[in-house]
PDB file of C-alpha atoms and ligand atoms in Angstrom:
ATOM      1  CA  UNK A   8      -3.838   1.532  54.532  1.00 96.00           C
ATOM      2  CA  UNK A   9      -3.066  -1.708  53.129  1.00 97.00           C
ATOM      3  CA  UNK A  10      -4.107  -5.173  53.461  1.00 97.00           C
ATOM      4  CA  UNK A  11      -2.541  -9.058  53.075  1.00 97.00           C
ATOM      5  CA  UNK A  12      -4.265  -9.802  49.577  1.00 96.00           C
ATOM      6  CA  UNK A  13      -6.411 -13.048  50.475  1.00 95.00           C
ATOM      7  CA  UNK A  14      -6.445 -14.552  47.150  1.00 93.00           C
ATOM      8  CA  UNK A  15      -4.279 -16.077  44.549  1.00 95.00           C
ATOM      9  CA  UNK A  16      -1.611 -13.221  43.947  1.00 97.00           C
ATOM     10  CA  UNK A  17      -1.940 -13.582  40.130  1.00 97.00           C
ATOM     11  CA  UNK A  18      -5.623 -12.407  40.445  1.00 95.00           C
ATOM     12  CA  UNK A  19      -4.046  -8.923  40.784  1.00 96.00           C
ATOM     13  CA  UNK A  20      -2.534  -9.543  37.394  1.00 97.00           C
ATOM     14  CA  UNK A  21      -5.648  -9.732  35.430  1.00 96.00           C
ATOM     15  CA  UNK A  22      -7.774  -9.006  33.423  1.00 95.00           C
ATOM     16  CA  UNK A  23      -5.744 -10.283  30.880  1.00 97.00           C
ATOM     17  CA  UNK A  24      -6.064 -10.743  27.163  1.00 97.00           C
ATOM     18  CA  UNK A  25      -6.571 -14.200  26.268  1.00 97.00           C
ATOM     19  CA  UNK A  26      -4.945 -15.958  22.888  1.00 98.00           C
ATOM     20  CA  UNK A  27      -6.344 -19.349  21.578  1.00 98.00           C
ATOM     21  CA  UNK A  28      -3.086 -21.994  20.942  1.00 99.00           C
ATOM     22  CA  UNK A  29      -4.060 -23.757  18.445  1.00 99.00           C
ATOM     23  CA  UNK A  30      -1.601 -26.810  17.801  1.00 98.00           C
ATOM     24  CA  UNK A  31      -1.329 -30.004  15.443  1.00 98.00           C
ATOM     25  CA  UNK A  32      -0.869 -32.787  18.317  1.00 98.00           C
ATOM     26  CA  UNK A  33       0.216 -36.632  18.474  1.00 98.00           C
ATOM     27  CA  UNK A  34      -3.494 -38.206  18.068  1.00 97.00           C
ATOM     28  CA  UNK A  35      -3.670 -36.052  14.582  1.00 97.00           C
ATOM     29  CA  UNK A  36      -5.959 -33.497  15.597  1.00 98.00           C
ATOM     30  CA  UNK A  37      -5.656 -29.526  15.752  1.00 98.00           C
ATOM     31  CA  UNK A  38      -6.353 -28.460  18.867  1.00 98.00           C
ATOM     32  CA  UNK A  39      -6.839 -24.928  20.864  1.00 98.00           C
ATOM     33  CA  UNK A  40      -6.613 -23.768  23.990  1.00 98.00           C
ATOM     34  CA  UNK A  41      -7.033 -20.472  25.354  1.00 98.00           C
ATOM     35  CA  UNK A  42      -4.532 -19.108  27.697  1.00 98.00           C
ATOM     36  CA  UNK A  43      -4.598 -15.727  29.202  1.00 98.00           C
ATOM     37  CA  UNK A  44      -0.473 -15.708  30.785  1.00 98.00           C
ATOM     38  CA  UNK A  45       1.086 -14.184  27.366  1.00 98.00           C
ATOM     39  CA  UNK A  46       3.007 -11.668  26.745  1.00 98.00           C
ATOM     40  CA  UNK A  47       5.183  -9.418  23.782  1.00 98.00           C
ATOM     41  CA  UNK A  48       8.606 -10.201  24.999  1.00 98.00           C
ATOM     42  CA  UNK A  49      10.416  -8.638  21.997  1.00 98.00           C
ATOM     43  CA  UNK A  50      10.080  -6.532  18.832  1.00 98.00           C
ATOM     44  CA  UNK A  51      12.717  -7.280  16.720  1.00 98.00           C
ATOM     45  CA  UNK A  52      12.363 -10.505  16.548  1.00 98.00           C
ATOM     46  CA  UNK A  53       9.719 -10.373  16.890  1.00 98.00           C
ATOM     47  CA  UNK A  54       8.702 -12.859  19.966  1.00 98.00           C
ATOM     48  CA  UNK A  55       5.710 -13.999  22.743  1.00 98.00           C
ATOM     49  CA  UNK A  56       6.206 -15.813  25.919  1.00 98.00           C
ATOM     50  CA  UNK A  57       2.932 -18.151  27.320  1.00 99.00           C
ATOM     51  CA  UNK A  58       2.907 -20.178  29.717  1.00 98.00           C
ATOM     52  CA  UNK A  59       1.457 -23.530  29.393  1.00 98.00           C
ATOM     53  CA  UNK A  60       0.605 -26.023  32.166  1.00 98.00           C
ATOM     54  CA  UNK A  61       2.849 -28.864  32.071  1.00 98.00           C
ATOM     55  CA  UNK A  62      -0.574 -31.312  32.190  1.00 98.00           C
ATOM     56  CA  UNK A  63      -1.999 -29.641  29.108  1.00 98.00           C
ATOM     57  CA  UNK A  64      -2.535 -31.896  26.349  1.00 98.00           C
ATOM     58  CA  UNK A  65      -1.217 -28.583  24.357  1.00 98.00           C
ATOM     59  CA  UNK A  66       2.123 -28.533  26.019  1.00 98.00           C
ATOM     60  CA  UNK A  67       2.487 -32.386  24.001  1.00 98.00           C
ATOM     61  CA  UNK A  68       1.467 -30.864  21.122  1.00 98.00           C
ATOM     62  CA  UNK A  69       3.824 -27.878  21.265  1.00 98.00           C
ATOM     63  CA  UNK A  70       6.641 -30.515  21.677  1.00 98.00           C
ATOM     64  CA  UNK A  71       5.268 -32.477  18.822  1.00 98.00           C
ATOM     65  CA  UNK A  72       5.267 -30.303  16.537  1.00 98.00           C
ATOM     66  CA  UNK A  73       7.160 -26.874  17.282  1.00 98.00           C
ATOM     67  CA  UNK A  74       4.333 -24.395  15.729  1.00 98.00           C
ATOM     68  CA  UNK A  75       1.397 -22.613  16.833  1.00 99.00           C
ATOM     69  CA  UNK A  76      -1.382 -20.028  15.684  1.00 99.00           C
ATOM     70  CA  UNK A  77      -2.158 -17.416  18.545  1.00 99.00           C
ATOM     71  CA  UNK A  78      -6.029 -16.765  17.464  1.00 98.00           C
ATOM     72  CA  UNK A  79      -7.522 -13.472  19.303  1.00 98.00           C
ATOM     73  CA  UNK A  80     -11.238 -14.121  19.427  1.00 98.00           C
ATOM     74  CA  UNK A  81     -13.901 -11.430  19.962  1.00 97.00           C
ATOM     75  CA  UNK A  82     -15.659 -10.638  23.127  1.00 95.00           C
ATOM     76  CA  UNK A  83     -18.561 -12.199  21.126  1.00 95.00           C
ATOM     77  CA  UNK A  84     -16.610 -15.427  21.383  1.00 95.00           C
ATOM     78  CA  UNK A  85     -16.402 -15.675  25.124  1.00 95.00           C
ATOM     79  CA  UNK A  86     -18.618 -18.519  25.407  1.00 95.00           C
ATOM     80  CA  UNK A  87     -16.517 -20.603  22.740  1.00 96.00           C
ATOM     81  CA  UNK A  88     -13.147 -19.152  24.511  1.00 96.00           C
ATOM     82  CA  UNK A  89     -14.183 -20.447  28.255  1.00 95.00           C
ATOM     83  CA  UNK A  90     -15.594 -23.701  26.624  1.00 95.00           C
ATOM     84  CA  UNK A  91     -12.875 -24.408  24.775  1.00 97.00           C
ATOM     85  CA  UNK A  92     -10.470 -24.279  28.059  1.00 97.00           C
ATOM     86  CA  UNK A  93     -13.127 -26.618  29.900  1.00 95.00           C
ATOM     87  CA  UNK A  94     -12.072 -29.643  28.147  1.00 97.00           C
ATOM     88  CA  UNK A  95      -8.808 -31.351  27.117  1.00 98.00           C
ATOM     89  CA  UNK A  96      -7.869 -32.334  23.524  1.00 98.00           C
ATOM     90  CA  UNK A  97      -6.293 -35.829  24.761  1.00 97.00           C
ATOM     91  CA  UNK A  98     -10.530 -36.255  25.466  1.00 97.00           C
ATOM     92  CA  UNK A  99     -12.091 -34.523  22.911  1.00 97.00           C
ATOM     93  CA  UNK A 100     -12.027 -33.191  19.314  1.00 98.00           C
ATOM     94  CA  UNK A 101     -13.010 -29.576  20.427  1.00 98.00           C
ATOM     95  CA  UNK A 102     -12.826 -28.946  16.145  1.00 98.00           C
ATOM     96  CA  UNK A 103     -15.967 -30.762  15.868  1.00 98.00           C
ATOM     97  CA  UNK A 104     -16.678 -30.240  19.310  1.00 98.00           C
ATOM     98  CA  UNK A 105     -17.362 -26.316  18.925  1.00 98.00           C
ATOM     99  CA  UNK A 106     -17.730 -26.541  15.123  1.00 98.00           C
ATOM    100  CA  UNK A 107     -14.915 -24.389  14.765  1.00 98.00           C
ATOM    101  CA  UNK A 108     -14.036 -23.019  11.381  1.00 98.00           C
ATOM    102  CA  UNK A 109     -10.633 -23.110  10.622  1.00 98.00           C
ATOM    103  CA  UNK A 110      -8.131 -20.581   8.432  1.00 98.00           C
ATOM    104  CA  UNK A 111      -5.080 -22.457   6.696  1.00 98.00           C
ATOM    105  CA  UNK A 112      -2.306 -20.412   7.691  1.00 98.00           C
ATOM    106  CA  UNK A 113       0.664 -19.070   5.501  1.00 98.00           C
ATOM    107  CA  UNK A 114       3.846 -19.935   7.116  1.00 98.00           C
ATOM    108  CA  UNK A 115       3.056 -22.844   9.546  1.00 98.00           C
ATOM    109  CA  UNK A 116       1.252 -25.749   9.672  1.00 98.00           C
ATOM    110  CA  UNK A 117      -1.350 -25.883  12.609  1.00 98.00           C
ATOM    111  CA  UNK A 118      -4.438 -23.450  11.315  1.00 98.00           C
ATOM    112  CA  UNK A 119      -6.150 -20.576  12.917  1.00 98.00           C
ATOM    113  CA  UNK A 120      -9.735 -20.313  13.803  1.00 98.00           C
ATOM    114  CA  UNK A 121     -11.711 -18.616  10.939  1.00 98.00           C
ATOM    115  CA  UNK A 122     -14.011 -16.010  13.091  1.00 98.00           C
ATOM    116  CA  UNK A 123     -10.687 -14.530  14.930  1.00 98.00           C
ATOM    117  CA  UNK A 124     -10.338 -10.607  15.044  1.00 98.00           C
ATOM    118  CA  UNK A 125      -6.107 -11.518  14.734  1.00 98.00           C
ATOM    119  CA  UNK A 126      -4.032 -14.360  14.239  1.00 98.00           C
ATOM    120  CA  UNK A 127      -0.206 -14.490  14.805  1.00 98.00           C
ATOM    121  CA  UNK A 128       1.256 -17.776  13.137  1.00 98.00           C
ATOM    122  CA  UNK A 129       4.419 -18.428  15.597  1.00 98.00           C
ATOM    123  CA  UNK A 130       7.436 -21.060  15.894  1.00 98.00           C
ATOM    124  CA  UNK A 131       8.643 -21.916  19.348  1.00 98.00           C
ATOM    125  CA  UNK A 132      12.106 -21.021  19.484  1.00 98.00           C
ATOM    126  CA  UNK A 133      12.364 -21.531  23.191  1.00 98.00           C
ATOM    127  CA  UNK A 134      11.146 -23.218  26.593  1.00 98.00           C
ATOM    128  CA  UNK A 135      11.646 -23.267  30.395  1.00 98.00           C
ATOM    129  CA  UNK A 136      10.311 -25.051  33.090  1.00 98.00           C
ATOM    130  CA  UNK A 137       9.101 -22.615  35.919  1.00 98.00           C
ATOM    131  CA  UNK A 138       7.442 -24.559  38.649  1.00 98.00           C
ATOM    132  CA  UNK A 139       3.860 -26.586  37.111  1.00 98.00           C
ATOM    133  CA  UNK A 140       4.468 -24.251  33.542  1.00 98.00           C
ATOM    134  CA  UNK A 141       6.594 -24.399  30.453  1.00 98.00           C
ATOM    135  CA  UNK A 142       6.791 -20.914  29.655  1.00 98.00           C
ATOM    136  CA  UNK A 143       7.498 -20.815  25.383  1.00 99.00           C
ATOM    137  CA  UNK A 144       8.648 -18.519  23.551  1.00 99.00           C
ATOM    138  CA  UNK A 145       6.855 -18.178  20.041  1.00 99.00           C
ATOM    139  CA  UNK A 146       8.720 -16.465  17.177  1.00 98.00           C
ATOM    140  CA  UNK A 147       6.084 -14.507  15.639  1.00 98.00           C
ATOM    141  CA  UNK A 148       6.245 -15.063  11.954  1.00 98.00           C
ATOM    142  CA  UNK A 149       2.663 -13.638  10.293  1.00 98.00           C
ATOM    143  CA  UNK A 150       0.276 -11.695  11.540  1.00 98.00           C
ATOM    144  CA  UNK A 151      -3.134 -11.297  10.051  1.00 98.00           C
ATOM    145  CA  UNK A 152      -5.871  -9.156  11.251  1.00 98.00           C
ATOM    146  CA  UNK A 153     -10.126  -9.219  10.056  1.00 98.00           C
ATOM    147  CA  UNK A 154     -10.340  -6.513   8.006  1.00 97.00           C
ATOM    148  CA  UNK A 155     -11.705  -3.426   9.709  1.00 96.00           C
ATOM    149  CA  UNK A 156     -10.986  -4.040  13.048  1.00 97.00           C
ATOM    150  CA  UNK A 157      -7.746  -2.960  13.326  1.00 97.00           C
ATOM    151  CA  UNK A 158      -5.210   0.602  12.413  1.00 96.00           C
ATOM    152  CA  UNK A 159      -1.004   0.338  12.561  1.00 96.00           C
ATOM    153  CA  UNK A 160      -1.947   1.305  16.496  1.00 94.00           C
ATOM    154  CA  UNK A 161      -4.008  -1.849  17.428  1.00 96.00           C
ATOM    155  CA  UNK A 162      -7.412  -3.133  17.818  1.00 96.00           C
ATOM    156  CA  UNK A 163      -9.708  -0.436  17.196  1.00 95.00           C
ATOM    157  CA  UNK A 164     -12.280  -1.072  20.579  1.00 93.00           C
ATOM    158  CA  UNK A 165     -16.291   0.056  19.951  1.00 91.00           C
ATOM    159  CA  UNK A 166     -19.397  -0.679  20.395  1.00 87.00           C
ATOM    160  CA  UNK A 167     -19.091  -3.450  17.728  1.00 92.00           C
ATOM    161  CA  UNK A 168     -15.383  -4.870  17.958  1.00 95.00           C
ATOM    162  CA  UNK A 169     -13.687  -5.464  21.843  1.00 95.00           C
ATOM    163  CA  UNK A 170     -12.490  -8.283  22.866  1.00 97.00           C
ATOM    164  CA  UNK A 171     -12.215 -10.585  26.097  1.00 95.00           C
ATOM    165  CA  UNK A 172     -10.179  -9.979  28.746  1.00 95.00           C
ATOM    166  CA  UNK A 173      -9.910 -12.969  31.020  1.00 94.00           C
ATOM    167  CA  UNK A 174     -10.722 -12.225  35.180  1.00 93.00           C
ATOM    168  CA  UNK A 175     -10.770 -15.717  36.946  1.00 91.00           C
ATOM    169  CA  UNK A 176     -12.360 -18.825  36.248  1.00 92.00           C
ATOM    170  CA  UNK A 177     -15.174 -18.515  33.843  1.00 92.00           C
ATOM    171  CA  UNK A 178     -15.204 -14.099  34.718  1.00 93.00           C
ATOM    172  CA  UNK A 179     -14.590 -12.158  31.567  1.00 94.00           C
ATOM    173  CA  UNK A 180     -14.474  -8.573  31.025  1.00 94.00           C
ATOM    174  CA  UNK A 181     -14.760  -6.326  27.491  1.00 93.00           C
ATOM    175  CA  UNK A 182     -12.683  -3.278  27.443  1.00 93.00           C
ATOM    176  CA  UNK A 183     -13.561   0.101  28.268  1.00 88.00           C
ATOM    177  CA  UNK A 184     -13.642   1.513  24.860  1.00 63.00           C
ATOM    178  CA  UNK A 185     -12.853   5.053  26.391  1.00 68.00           C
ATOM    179  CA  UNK A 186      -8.758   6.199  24.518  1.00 67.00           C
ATOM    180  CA  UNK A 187      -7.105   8.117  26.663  1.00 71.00           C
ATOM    181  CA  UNK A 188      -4.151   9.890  25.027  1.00 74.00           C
ATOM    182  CA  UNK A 189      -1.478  11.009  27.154  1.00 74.00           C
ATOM    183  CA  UNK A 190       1.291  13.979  26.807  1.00 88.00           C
ATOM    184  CA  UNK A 191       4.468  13.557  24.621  1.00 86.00           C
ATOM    185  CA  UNK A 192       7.526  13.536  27.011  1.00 87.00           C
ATOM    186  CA  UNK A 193      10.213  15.372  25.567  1.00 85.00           C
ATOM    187  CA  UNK A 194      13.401  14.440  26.473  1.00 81.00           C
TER     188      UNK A 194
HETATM  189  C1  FMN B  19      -9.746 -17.950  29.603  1.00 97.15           C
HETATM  190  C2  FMN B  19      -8.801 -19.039  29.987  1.00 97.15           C
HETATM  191  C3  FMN B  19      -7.453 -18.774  30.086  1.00 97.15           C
HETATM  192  C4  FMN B  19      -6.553 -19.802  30.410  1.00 97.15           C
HETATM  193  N1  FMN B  19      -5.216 -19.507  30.484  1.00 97.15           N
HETATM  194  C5  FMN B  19      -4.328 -20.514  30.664  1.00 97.15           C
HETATM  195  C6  FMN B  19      -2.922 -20.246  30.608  1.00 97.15           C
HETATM  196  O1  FMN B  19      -2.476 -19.130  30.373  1.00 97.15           O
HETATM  197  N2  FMN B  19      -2.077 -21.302  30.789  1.00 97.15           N
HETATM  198  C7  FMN B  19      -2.542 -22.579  31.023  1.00 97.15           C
HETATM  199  O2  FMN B  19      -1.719 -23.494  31.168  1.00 97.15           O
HETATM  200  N3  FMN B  19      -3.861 -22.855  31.078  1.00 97.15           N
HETATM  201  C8  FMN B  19      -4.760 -21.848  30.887  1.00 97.15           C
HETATM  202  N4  FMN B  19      -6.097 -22.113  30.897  1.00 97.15           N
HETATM  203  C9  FMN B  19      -6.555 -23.508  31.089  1.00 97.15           C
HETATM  204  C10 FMN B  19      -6.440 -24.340  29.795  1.00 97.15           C
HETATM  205  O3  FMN B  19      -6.975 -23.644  28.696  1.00 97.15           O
HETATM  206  C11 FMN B  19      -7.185 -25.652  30.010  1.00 97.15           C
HETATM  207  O4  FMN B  19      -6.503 -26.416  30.980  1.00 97.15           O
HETATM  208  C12 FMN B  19      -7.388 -26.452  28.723  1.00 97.15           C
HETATM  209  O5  FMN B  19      -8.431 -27.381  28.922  1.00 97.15           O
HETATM  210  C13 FMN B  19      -6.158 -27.188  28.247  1.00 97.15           C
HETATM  211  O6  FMN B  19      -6.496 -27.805  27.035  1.00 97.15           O
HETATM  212  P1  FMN B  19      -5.623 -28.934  26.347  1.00 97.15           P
HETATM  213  O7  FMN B  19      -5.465 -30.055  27.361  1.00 97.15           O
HETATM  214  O8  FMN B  19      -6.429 -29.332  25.156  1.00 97.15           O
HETATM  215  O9  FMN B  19      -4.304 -28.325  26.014  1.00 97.15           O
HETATM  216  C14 FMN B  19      -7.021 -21.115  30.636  1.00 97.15           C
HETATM  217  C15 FMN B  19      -8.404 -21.388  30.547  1.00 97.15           C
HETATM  218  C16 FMN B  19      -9.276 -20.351  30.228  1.00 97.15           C
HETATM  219  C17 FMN B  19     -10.737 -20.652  30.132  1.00 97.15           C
END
């Protein structure tokens, strides 16, 4: 049996993993904001799609100046993640605000945060209006991970290193750090 779904049909869609934007923006601060609608578009280039609220003081700031570092914070950060999607950089200086650390990065100009598990420093090369969002599309161009917490294959999930995945509103969950490997198809 099946049911009309009563709520909002991208709640069906998540849990999501969340990346932090962080941005340099017209009133000459860096500024982040988390934002759980990304995704790997394509490896070679390689590229990410998120979608950013046209009334997002980081959508300005993605116009103004055409880079961004994708921070990946760990579950430990979820606090600092939700807070730091509470409040709008056109208001307030959520650097100082959250006494956030930051990591110069190596091919781009806006930073990353320092306690990240993974940063990708990305160039838009690409946006579309789709209904209230710009959806851009970030040219990855360096990716740097903590050491330790990740192999070629990803994040490596335990007791000590998961990260958030964002449910609704202020709902997080960690993942299940239970691997499942699956049968080779052969073709
Ligand atoms: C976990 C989380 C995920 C979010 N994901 C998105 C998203 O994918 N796209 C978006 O436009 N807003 C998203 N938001 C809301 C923005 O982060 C929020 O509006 C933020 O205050 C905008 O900041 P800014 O005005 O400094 O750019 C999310 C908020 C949270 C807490």
């Amino acid at each position: 049996m099946f049911e009309e779904f009563a709520g909002r049909f991208y709640y069906l869609l998540h849990p999501r993993p969340t990346v932090v934007i962080g941005t340099l923006c017209p009133n000459g601060r860096t500024n982040f904001m988390p934002a759980s609608w990304n995704t790997p578009v394509s490896e070679e280039p390689p590229t990410v799609a998120v979608a950013v609220d046209s009334e997002a003081y980081t959508r300005e700031c993605l116009d103004y100046c055409g880079e961004a570092s994708l921070n990946i914070l760990s579950l430990d950060d979820v606090q600092l993640l939700y807070d730091l999607g509470s409040v709008s950089g056109r208001d307030v200086d959520k650097v100082s605000r959250f006494r956030l650390e930051l990591l110069e990065s190596l091919t781009i100009k806006p930073p990353g945060i320092l306690r990240s598990l993974a940063i990708l420093e990305s160039k838009v090369v690409g946006k579309y209006l789709i209904g209230e969002s710009v959806l851009y599309v970030f040219e990855v161009k360096k990716v740097r991970v903590r050491s330790g917490v990740a192999d070629k294959f990803g994040f490596i999930l335990s007791e000590k290193i998961n990260i958030p995945l964002h449910a609704s509103g202020r709902y997080f969950y960690g993942v299940g750090a239970r691997k499942l490997a699956t049968r080779k198809v052969s073709p």
